[in-house]
Structure formats: structure tokens, C-alpha cells
Short mmCIF file of C-alpha atoms and ligand atoms in Angstrom, two decimals:
data_model
loop_
_atom_site.label_atom_id
_atom_site.label_comp_id
_atom_site.label_asym_id
_atom_site.label_seq_id
_atom_site.Cartn_x
_atom_site.Cartn_y
_atom_site.Cartn_z
CA UNK A 1 114.30 121.55 95.86
CA UNK A 2 115.54 121.84 92.19
CA UNK A 3 112.83 121.97 89.69
CA UNK A 4 114.81 125.02 87.58
CA UNK A 5 116.94 122.55 85.99
CA UNK A 6 118.85 123.06 83.30
CA UNK A 7 116.42 122.26 80.00
CA UNK A 8 116.93 120.41 76.52
CA UNK A 9 116.18 123.52 74.77
CA UNK A 10 119.44 125.11 75.77
CA UNK A 11 121.65 122.18 75.38
CA UNK A 12 123.99 122.38 72.81
CA UNK A 13 123.45 119.06 70.65
CA UNK A 14 124.37 119.52 67.18
CA UNK A 15 126.61 116.50 66.10
CA UNK A 16 126.99 115.27 69.26
CA UNK A 17 126.25 111.99 70.75
CA UNK A 18 123.89 112.43 73.08
CA UNK A 19 123.03 109.62 75.91
CA UNK A 20 119.20 109.61 76.46
CA UNK A 21 118.21 107.82 79.79
CA UNK A 22 114.64 106.75 78.95
CA UNK A 23 111.89 104.92 81.06
CA UNK A 24 110.73 101.88 78.34
CA UNK A 25 109.97 99.41 81.50
CA UNK A 26 106.59 98.88 79.90
CA UNK A 27 104.13 96.23 80.73
CA UNK A 28 104.70 92.79 78.66
CA UNK A 29 102.54 89.54 78.24
CA UNK A 30 103.59 86.27 79.09
CA UNK A 31 105.22 85.81 75.62
CA UNK A 32 107.18 89.06 75.91
CA UNK A 33 104.49 91.32 73.53
CA UNK A 34 104.27 94.96 74.92
CA UNK A 35 100.72 95.65 76.25
CA UNK A 36 101.64 99.28 76.96
CA UNK A 37 103.65 101.42 74.94
CA UNK A 38 102.79 104.66 76.76
CA UNK A 39 106.22 104.86 78.19
CA UNK A 40 107.64 104.47 74.85
CA UNK A 41 105.73 107.16 73.20
CA UNK A 42 106.19 109.32 76.15
CA UNK A 43 109.69 109.17 75.01
CA UNK A 44 109.28 110.51 71.34
CA UNK A 45 109.41 114.11 71.42
CA UNK A 46 112.86 114.71 73.14
CA UNK A 47 114.25 111.87 70.75
CA UNK A 48 112.52 113.32 67.84
CA UNK A 49 113.97 117.26 68.89
CA UNK A 50 117.27 115.31 68.95
CA UNK A 51 117.15 114.31 65.56
CA UNK A 52 115.79 117.41 64.29
CA UNK A 53 118.52 119.44 65.80
CA UNK A 54 121.44 116.96 64.36
CA UNK A 55 122.38 115.09 67.22
CA UNK A 56 122.58 111.44 67.45
CA UNK A 57 120.62 109.86 69.97
CA UNK A 58 121.98 106.89 72.51
CA UNK A 59 119.14 105.62 74.30
CA UNK A 60 119.54 104.12 77.94
CA UNK A 61 116.52 102.01 79.72
CA UNK A 62 116.03 99.40 82.44
CA UNK A 63 113.47 96.70 81.93
CA UNK A 64 111.98 94.80 84.84
CA UNK A 65 114.33 93.48 87.44
CA UNK A 66 117.05 91.43 86.15
CA UNK A 67 118.95 91.97 89.39
CA UNK A 68 122.70 92.43 87.68
CA UNK A 69 122.50 89.61 85.61
CA UNK A 70 121.78 88.99 81.80
CA UNK A 71 117.95 87.73 81.42
CA UNK A 72 117.21 86.96 78.04
CA UNK A 73 113.33 87.95 78.77
CA UNK A 74 114.31 91.45 79.31
CA UNK A 75 116.32 92.47 76.39
CA UNK A 76 115.17 95.75 75.08
CA UNK A 77 114.65 94.00 71.13
CA UNK A 78 110.74 94.38 71.11
CA UNK A 79 111.10 97.76 72.78
CA UNK A 80 113.63 98.86 70.05
CA UNK A 81 111.23 97.51 67.20
CA UNK A 82 107.90 99.22 68.70
CA UNK A 83 110.09 102.30 68.87
CA UNK A 84 111.41 102.25 65.29
CA UNK A 85 107.44 102.06 64.07
CA UNK A 86 106.53 105.26 66.18
CA UNK A 87 109.69 107.17 65.16
CA UNK A 88 109.70 105.64 61.52
CA UNK A 89 113.10 105.75 62.09
CA UNK A 90 115.54 102.61 61.60
CA UNK A 91 116.77 101.99 65.82
CA UNK A 92 119.59 100.14 65.86
CA UNK A 93 119.39 97.85 68.89
CA UNK A 94 122.62 96.49 70.79
CA UNK A 95 123.13 93.55 73.04
CA UNK A 96 125.29 95.58 75.06
CA UNK A 97 125.03 98.91 77.18
CA UNK A 98 128.83 99.42 77.60
CA UNK A 99 132.23 98.75 75.92
CA UNK A 100 134.09 98.90 72.93
CA UNK A 101 131.98 97.45 70.46
CA UNK A 102 129.33 99.46 71.48
CA UNK A 103 131.94 102.49 71.60
CA UNK A 104 132.15 101.46 67.64
CA UNK A 105 128.78 100.87 66.72
CA UNK A 106 127.97 104.43 68.53
CA UNK A 107 130.69 106.36 66.40
CA UNK A 108 129.51 104.32 63.06
CA UNK A 109 125.93 105.76 63.43
CA UNK A 110 124.71 107.50 60.49
CA UNK A 111 122.89 110.81 60.54
CA UNK A 112 119.26 110.16 61.79
CA UNK A 113 119.72 107.10 63.34
CA UNK A 114 118.83 106.38 66.86
CA UNK A 115 120.83 103.72 69.06
CA UNK A 116 119.57 101.64 71.92
CA UNK A 117 121.55 100.28 74.02
CA UNK A 118 120.54 96.93 75.90
CA UNK A 119 118.91 96.88 79.61
CA UNK A 120 121.25 98.63 81.88
CA UNK A 121 120.14 96.92 84.71
CA UNK A 122 122.08 93.79 83.58
CA UNK A 123 125.16 95.16 85.00
CA UNK A 124 125.34 94.63 89.16
CA UNK A 125 126.46 98.31 89.08
CA UNK A 126 123.67 99.90 87.68
CA UNK A 127 121.05 99.81 90.43
CA UNK A 128 124.26 100.54 93.24
CA UNK A 129 125.11 103.73 91.29
CA UNK A 130 128.74 102.34 90.60
CA UNK A 131 131.07 105.51 89.59
CA UNK A 132 132.94 103.02 87.17
CA UNK A 133 129.66 101.87 85.55
CA UNK A 134 128.59 105.53 85.18
CA UNK A 135 132.10 106.43 83.42
CA UNK A 136 131.42 103.56 80.78
CA UNK A 137 128.61 105.37 80.09
CA UNK A 138 129.74 108.70 79.92
CA UNK A 139 132.77 107.42 77.80
CA UNK A 140 130.12 106.67 75.24
CA UNK A 141 128.27 109.87 74.56
CA UNK A 142 128.99 113.70 74.83
CA UNK A 143 125.86 115.17 76.10
CA UNK A 144 123.23 113.66 78.71
CA UNK A 145 119.76 113.71 78.61
CA UNK A 146 117.40 112.45 81.32
CA UNK A 147 113.69 111.75 80.30
CA UNK A 148 113.25 109.18 82.84
CA UNK A 149 111.32 110.61 85.14
CA UNK A 150 109.93 107.29 86.88
CA UNK A 151 113.76 106.68 87.81
CA UNK A 152 114.81 109.75 89.18
CA UNK A 153 114.19 108.77 92.78
CA UNK A 154 117.24 106.14 92.12
CA UNK A 155 120.43 107.14 92.68
CA UNK A 156 121.52 104.65 89.81
CA UNK A 157 124.58 104.81 87.40
CA UNK A 158 122.45 105.66 84.35
CA UNK A 159 120.49 108.01 86.15
CA UNK A 160 122.36 110.29 88.33
CA UNK A 161 125.93 108.97 87.79
CA UNK A 162 126.28 109.85 84.00
CA UNK A 163 124.43 113.06 84.70
CA UNK A 164 127.45 114.45 86.92
CA UNK A 165 130.05 113.76 84.12
CA UNK A 166 128.81 114.81 81.07
CA UNK A 167 126.70 118.49 80.11
CA UNK A 168 123.21 117.32 80.91
CA UNK A 169 120.04 118.42 80.66
CA UNK A 170 116.45 117.05 81.26
CA UNK A 171 114.20 116.18 78.12
CA UNK A 172 110.62 117.02 77.55
CA UNK A 173 109.02 114.79 79.58
CA UNK A 174 111.20 115.20 82.32
CA UNK A 175 110.50 118.92 81.92
CA UNK A 176 106.98 118.77 81.96
CA UNK A 177 106.65 116.92 85.39
CA UNK A 178 108.66 119.36 86.95
CA UNK A 179 106.83 122.05 85.89
CA UNK A 180 103.44 120.22 86.74
CA UNK A 181 104.94 119.83 90.37
CA UNK A 182 106.56 123.09 90.62
CA UNK A 183 103.44 124.90 89.94
CA UNK A 184 102.01 122.87 92.59
CA UNK A 185 105.11 123.09 95.54
CA UNK A 186 105.85 126.40 94.98
CA UNK A 187 103.58 129.69 95.23
CA UNK A 188 100.53 127.70 93.84
CA UNK A 189 97.38 129.18 92.68
CA UNK A 190 95.21 129.20 96.30
CA UNK A 191 93.09 127.48 97.39
CA UNK A 192 95.53 124.65 97.05
CA UNK A 193 93.56 121.27 97.71
CA UNK A 194 95.63 117.82 98.09
CA UNK A 195 93.31 114.98 98.00
CA UNK A 196 95.09 111.73 99.68
CA UNK A 197 94.17 108.16 99.75
CA UNK A 198 95.35 104.55 99.00
CA UNK A 199 95.80 102.06 101.57
CA UNK A 200 98.74 102.71 103.76
CA UNK A 201 99.10 105.49 105.88
CA UNK A 202 102.64 104.76 106.35
CA UNK A 203 103.45 105.12 102.93
CA UNK A 204 101.56 108.37 102.65
CA UNK A 205 102.94 110.34 106.12
CA UNK A 206 105.67 111.76 104.79
CA UNK A 207 103.59 113.48 102.15
CA UNK A 208 100.95 114.26 104.79
CA UNK A 209 103.69 116.29 106.65
CA UNK A 210 105.39 117.91 103.52
CA UNK A 211 101.90 119.16 102.46
CA UNK A 212 100.63 120.26 105.86
CA UNK A 213 103.39 123.04 105.11
CA UNK A 214 101.55 123.73 102.05
CA UNK A 215 98.05 123.58 101.75
CA UNK A 216 95.02 125.23 102.43
CA UNK A 217 93.35 121.75 102.50
CA UNK A 218 93.99 118.11 102.53
CA UNK A 219 91.13 115.55 102.25
CA UNK A 220 91.62 112.47 102.69
CA UNK A 221 90.18 109.14 101.66
CA UNK A 222 91.19 105.59 101.46
CA UNK A 223 92.43 102.88 103.90
CA UNK A 224 94.79 105.81 105.32
CA UNK A 225 91.82 107.64 106.83
CA UNK A 226 90.80 105.06 109.60
CA UNK A 227 94.38 105.23 111.19
CA UNK A 228 93.48 109.16 111.49
CA UNK A 229 89.93 108.42 112.45
CA UNK A 230 91.56 106.32 114.75
CA UNK A 231 94.25 109.14 116.02
CA UNK A 232 90.55 111.16 116.44
CA UNK A 233 89.39 108.24 118.70
CA UNK A 234 86.52 107.26 116.73
CA UNK A 235 85.62 103.74 116.08
CA UNK A 236 86.93 102.08 113.07
CA UNK A 237 85.87 98.62 113.51
CA UNK A 238 87.91 96.15 111.33
CA UNK A 239 89.40 98.84 108.66
CA UNK A 240 92.56 98.77 107.80
CA UNK A 241 94.72 100.14 110.91
CA UNK A 242 98.31 101.14 111.47
CA UNK A 243 98.39 101.44 115.35
CA UNK A 244 101.91 102.17 115.44
CA UNK A 245 101.32 105.45 113.03
CA UNK A 246 98.61 107.07 115.36
CA UNK A 247 101.29 108.94 117.55
CA UNK A 248 102.94 110.64 114.13
CA UNK A 249 99.43 111.38 112.61
CA UNK A 250 98.57 113.23 115.85
CA UNK A 251 101.68 115.24 115.28
CA UNK A 252 100.97 116.15 111.87
CA UNK A 253 96.84 117.31 112.66
CA UNK A 254 98.50 119.21 115.42
CA UNK A 255 101.06 121.09 113.03
CA UNK A 256 98.17 121.58 110.32
CA UNK A 257 96.49 123.66 113.06
CA UNK A 258 99.76 125.82 113.23
CA UNK A 259 99.95 126.16 109.43
CA UNK A 260 96.75 126.35 108.99
CA UNK A 261 95.95 123.33 106.68
CA UNK A 262 92.62 121.92 107.21
CA UNK A 263 92.75 118.24 106.99
CA UNK A 264 89.21 116.69 106.21
CA UNK A 265 88.80 113.02 107.04
CA UNK A 266 85.46 110.62 105.94
CA UNK A 267 82.17 111.62 108.03
CA UNK A 268 80.52 108.50 106.23
CA UNK A 269 81.60 105.49 105.16
CA UNK A 270 80.93 102.37 103.29
CA UNK A 271 81.60 99.13 105.08
CA UNK A 272 81.66 95.67 104.66
CA UNK A 273 81.25 92.95 106.41
CA UNK A 274 84.62 90.89 105.07
CA UNK A 275 87.72 92.09 102.61
CA UNK A 276 85.90 90.73 99.05
CA UNK A 277 84.44 92.32 96.31
CA UNK A 278 80.83 90.73 96.97
CA UNK A 279 80.78 91.40 100.87
CA UNK A 280 77.66 92.48 102.57
CA UNK A 281 77.17 96.79 102.56
CA UNK A 282 75.66 99.61 104.03
CA UNK A 283 76.67 103.17 104.71
CA UNK A 284 77.38 104.67 108.51
CA UNK A 285 78.56 107.54 110.06
CA UNK A 286 79.79 105.63 112.72
CA UNK A 287 81.80 102.30 111.76
CA UNK A 288 80.38 99.49 113.83
CA UNK A 289 82.31 96.55 115.55
CA UNK A 290 82.85 93.62 112.94
CA UNK A 291 82.79 96.45 109.63
CA UNK A 292 85.40 97.22 107.93
CA UNK A 293 85.30 100.56 105.47
CA UNK A 294 85.79 100.24 102.23
CA UNK A 295 84.88 103.25 100.46
CA UNK A 296 83.86 107.09 101.42
CA UNK A 297 80.62 107.69 101.94
CA UNK A 298 78.42 109.45 99.71
CA UNK A 299 78.44 112.88 102.37
CA UNK A 300 82.02 113.15 102.25
CA UNK A 301 81.99 112.37 98.46
CA UNK A 302 79.91 115.94 98.22
CA UNK A 303 81.95 117.82 100.69
CA UNK A 304 85.12 117.15 98.83
CA UNK A 305 83.75 117.33 95.70
CA UNK A 306 82.80 121.27 96.90
CA UNK A 307 86.61 121.63 98.08
CA UNK A 308 87.97 120.69 94.78
CA UNK A 309 84.87 123.06 92.80
CA UNK A 310 86.41 125.52 94.96
CA UNK A 311 90.26 125.15 94.59
CA UNK A 312 92.45 126.52 92.09
CA UNK A 313 95.40 124.14 92.42
CA UNK A 314 94.67 120.30 93.42
CA UNK A 315 97.06 117.05 93.55
CA UNK A 316 95.59 113.97 93.65
CA UNK A 317 97.34 110.69 94.79
CA UNK A 318 95.75 107.54 96.24
CA UNK A 319 92.36 106.28 95.51
CA UNK A 320 89.27 106.85 98.08
CA UNK A 321 88.54 103.30 98.41
CA UNK A 322 88.83 100.00 96.68
CA UNK A 323 87.91 101.04 93.34
CA UNK A 324 89.11 97.73 91.70
CA UNK A 325 85.79 96.44 93.51
CA UNK A 326 82.62 97.61 92.00
CA UNK A 327 80.92 98.21 95.17
CA UNK A 328 83.71 100.68 96.61
CA UNK A 329 84.53 102.39 93.18
CA UNK A 330 81.82 105.25 94.02
CA UNK A 331 84.50 107.26 96.36
CA UNK A 332 86.97 107.42 93.95
CA UNK A 333 84.97 108.01 91.00
CA UNK A 334 82.98 110.95 91.77
CA UNK A 335 85.96 112.80 93.67
CA UNK A 336 87.59 112.18 90.01
CA UNK A 337 85.10 113.40 88.25
CA UNK A 338 85.19 116.74 90.73
CA UNK A 339 89.13 116.67 89.84
CA UNK A 340 87.71 116.52 85.96
CA UNK A 341 85.57 119.01 86.42
CA UNK A 342 87.43 121.54 88.42
CA UNK A 343 88.39 124.97 86.68
CA UNK A 344 91.74 123.98 89.14
CA UNK A 345 94.97 123.76 87.53
CA UNK A 346 94.93 119.60 88.68
CA UNK A 347 97.43 117.32 88.90
CA UNK A 348 97.56 113.46 89.13
CA UNK A 349 100.26 111.03 90.69
CA UNK A 350 100.65 107.53 91.67
CA UNK A 351 99.85 104.06 89.82
CA UNK A 352 96.98 103.12 91.40
CA UNK A 353 95.34 106.93 90.72
CA UNK A 354 96.56 106.82 87.39
CA UNK A 355 94.59 103.64 87.03
CA UNK A 356 91.44 105.06 88.38
CA UNK A 357 92.21 107.92 86.19
CA UNK A 358 91.84 105.65 83.00
CA UNK A 359 89.40 103.47 84.39
CA UNK A 360 86.99 106.26 84.58
CA UNK A 361 87.92 108.09 81.65
CA UNK A 362 89.09 111.23 83.11
CA UNK A 363 92.12 111.76 81.55
CA UNK A 364 90.82 114.95 79.50
CA UNK A 365 89.97 116.96 82.36
CA UNK A 366 93.44 116.71 84.10
CA UNK A 367 96.05 119.30 83.24
CA UNK A 368 98.87 116.53 83.99
CA UNK A 369 99.04 112.68 84.81
CA UNK A 370 102.82 112.09 86.30
CA UNK A 371 104.53 109.18 84.44
CA UNK A 372 106.17 108.08 88.00
CA UNK A 373 104.52 107.12 91.03
CA UNK A 374 107.83 106.48 93.02
CA UNK A 375 109.21 109.52 92.00
CA UNK A 376 106.10 111.66 92.20
CA UNK A 377 105.39 110.68 95.47
CA UNK A 378 109.23 111.51 96.63
CA UNK A 379 108.49 114.95 95.31
CA UNK A 380 105.21 115.75 96.96
CA UNK A 381 107.31 114.49 100.11
CA UNK A 382 109.65 117.61 99.60
CA UNK A 383 112.44 115.61 98.77
CA UNK A 384 115.35 116.05 96.26
CA UNK A 385 115.56 113.44 94.03
CA UNK A 386 118.85 112.21 92.77
CA UNK A 387 118.66 112.09 89.59
CA UNK A 388 117.33 115.51 89.35
CA UNK A 389 119.60 117.13 91.92
CA UNK A 390 122.42 115.45 89.85
CA UNK A 391 121.23 117.68 86.52
CA UNK A 392 122.70 120.67 88.30
CA UNK A 393 120.20 123.78 88.61
CA UNK A 394 120.10 126.23 85.51
P1 ADP B 401 99.20 105.07 94.42
O1 ADP B 401 99.58 103.78 93.50
O2 ADP B 401 97.68 105.79 93.34
O3 ADP B 401 99.82 105.81 94.94
P2 ADP B 401 98.43 103.18 97.17
O4 ADP B 401 99.21 102.17 96.37
O5 ADP B 401 98.86 104.18 97.71
O6 ADP B 401 98.17 104.63 95.37
O7 ADP B 401 97.16 102.71 97.39
C1 ADP B 401 96.31 101.83 96.12
C2 ADP B 401 95.41 101.12 96.85
O8 ADP B 401 94.38 101.61 97.91
C3 ADP B 401 94.38 100.43 95.86
O9 ADP B 401 94.90 99.27 95.69
C4 ADP B 401 93.00 100.29 96.92
O10 ADP B 401 92.28 99.25 96.78
C5 ADP B 401 93.89 100.48 98.28
N1 ADP B 401 92.59 100.89 99.34
C6 ADP B 401 91.80 101.94 98.72
N2 ADP B 401 91.18 101.91 100.17
C7 ADP B 401 91.25 101.26 100.64
C8 ADP B 401 90.20 100.65 101.71
N3 ADP B 401 89.44 101.56 102.69
N4 ADP B 401 90.79 99.56 102.69
C9 ADP B 401 91.96 98.90 102.06
N5 ADP B 401 92.49 99.20 100.95
C10 ADP B 401 92.57 100.66 100.42
MG1 MG B 402 99.93 102.18 94.51
#
């Protein structure tokens, strides 16, 4: 896997028009106001560095899913305003992302100015990875910097296509992500412990398959735990169960024995009589008929916390229970606190896992919190990400 990509610091950018793919796909309220500008803030160091080195940054981003047509509500104007405030620099927002007018505007940019192009997904070729659209982007710049980790698992024109046509490098945000996952996946300090949870085992089996080859232990929680329990022949009541995955799970359990990776499953559970926030609950070791597991139990939390405390590298993806509901929060919270307190190098990825980190205020104790849910999962699967591949190796 390519963790050793060309880096922004090594790219000659002075006086160059530098296309920067950023991920400004920010959450917005009904009226279009930006409710969380984390992603805009995350791109600031790269943009500032380019300005300091005398480059002319030209930013490309998507927002939402306009599906290849112009959707007024998905224009990037509000994003441009917010970026200007954060940079304390004028941001020139254009209403297109390719073409002669865009090119002329870029060529007339003054020193210290930043240009933001329109939502790249207004073009149907973007998500198709259309080479012509990639060439039209490339015609606007002299260099390309990818700082959109959250889009790197997409072979889109503004992510992968354009990277092959210009001298290219990873921006600071992408570099940070790759360093973090590289540290987990290549020659980690041991023991390396993975914590995997979330809803569906089918989403996470490819991750398990890859991590079984690398980890000393995998701690399993969340809805996916019940398919593992079923594969071991244990009763799971009405818990989330993907019967069609049982065979694949067994194969992974067998493989784990060969690689010496210990796979831990919950030994007790918080079960509920229905899938509801106010369901009747109890703690059990064996799940009774008619009950469903919605969180790991107190014994399991203790066992997992001890594993995490003894680890030297920890990677966490997926909550341990239905943490959105208070009655089923404790598993995710206690495991999260153990990660926070662990002296290990700690990496968290996954949209809901990151939400749990902020809900329980654990961010300070984490070494790296990934900005890309889907992209980080694919890294953990051991896949090559198109956006990263396209940058080539150093
Ligand atoms: P991430 O976004 O961190 O990768 P996932 O999307 O895979 O995580 O899973 C998160 C979801 O899993 C949460 O909405 C949570 O409620 C759900 N979940 C966790 N445990 C269970 C469970 N025991 N039964 C059903 N759903 C669960
Ligand atoms: Mg999720």
C-alpha cells in the first residue's frame, strides 16, 4: 500500500497555479448556513503554506450529491465566505469549475489571492472519473495537491484523474492521515490492538480479514458481534444477525488461529426487549430468546479496557453499542475512555466513532482522529485508494 506519497513540502510551487482538491463537503442547516466548519479549518494549513511560498492556490471541492447538474443550494459561495474569514485573505469564488472564463480569472489572480471553483459534482464526468473533465481541470493549473482524504477512495476526475496529469503531491491533511494509518498498518509498535464495532458485519468483514493478518488482538463489539457469536454457536436472540455472513466469519476465525491474532467477542451483554431508547433492559451472559444485544456488558468492557491499556498501538472503528441512546452508551464510552487513557499510539476512524469521541469528549486523548470515514475503512481493508495511488510514490 502506498503510504509514501510525494509531499507538499517537496513540491516546487513558487509562482505556480496550484490546484488543490479539498473536502469542503460541510454539514449545513436547511437555510444553507454551515453548521460545522471543521473540514474548512482542516484545509487551512495547506492553503496558508501555498500562499507563504508564493503559489496561487485554486481550490476544487464537492458539496453534497448534485448528481451531475447545477443545484443552486449546493453552490460553494457560503463556503468561500467562511474560508475567507478563516484565512483572513480574499477568496475569489467562481461560478464554474472549468472553461475559458475560469482560466482567465485564475490567470488574473493577484499575489496572496485564493480562488475557489464551483462544486465539481455539477459536472456528470466528476464521479465517473471522466478523463476529459480531468484534462479540463488540469488545464487550469501547473501543480496539483490532494488534501481531500475523505474523497481519496473515489476515482473521481478532480481526485484521481487530474493527479495523473500534473506534478502532484499530498497536502498536509492527507499527509497526516497517511502517516497515522501507515503507523498502524506498517510495522506498528506491538501489541497492536484493533477495536471494531458498528452495525453490520458485512461492512466490516474486509477490515477484519486484513487486520487478522496484522493485529495481536481484535476486540469486537456493536451489532456485528452477534454474527460472530452465532458463528461460534452461541444464542443471539433477536440481535442483529447476518446469517449469510456466518461462513465468511468462520473462515476469518480460522485464519486468526493461524496468524496468532486473538479475536475477542463480548462475554456479557446489555440486552433489550425491543429496539427502542426506552426498552426494558438487563445484563446477561447468555442472550435469552426474545432479547437483543444493544451494548457490550460490564465484564466485556473491563476485559477490553485491560487489552487497550496493555497495547502500544490502538486503532478504533465502530461503536460498541447503540450509543445514540443513553441506555446503551456505557460500552462505547468506557472503551473510548480506555483508548483516551492508553499510552498507546491511538487512531480513530469512522463517522459514528468520531461522533462518539466528540460526544464523550475524548478527542484530547487521541493521537489521530480521521477526517474520512469511508476512506479510512478502505485503508484498514488494505485497499489501494485511487486518489492516493494517482499521486504516485516518492
Ligand atoms: P462507523 O461510522 O464508526 O464506521 P458504523 O456506521 O459501522 O460505525 O456503525 C455505527 C452504528 O452501529 C451506530 O448507529 C450504532 O447505533 C450501531 N450499532 C452499534 N451497536 C449496535 C447493536 N448492538 N445493534 C444494532 N446497531 C448497533
Ligand atoms: Mg457510520
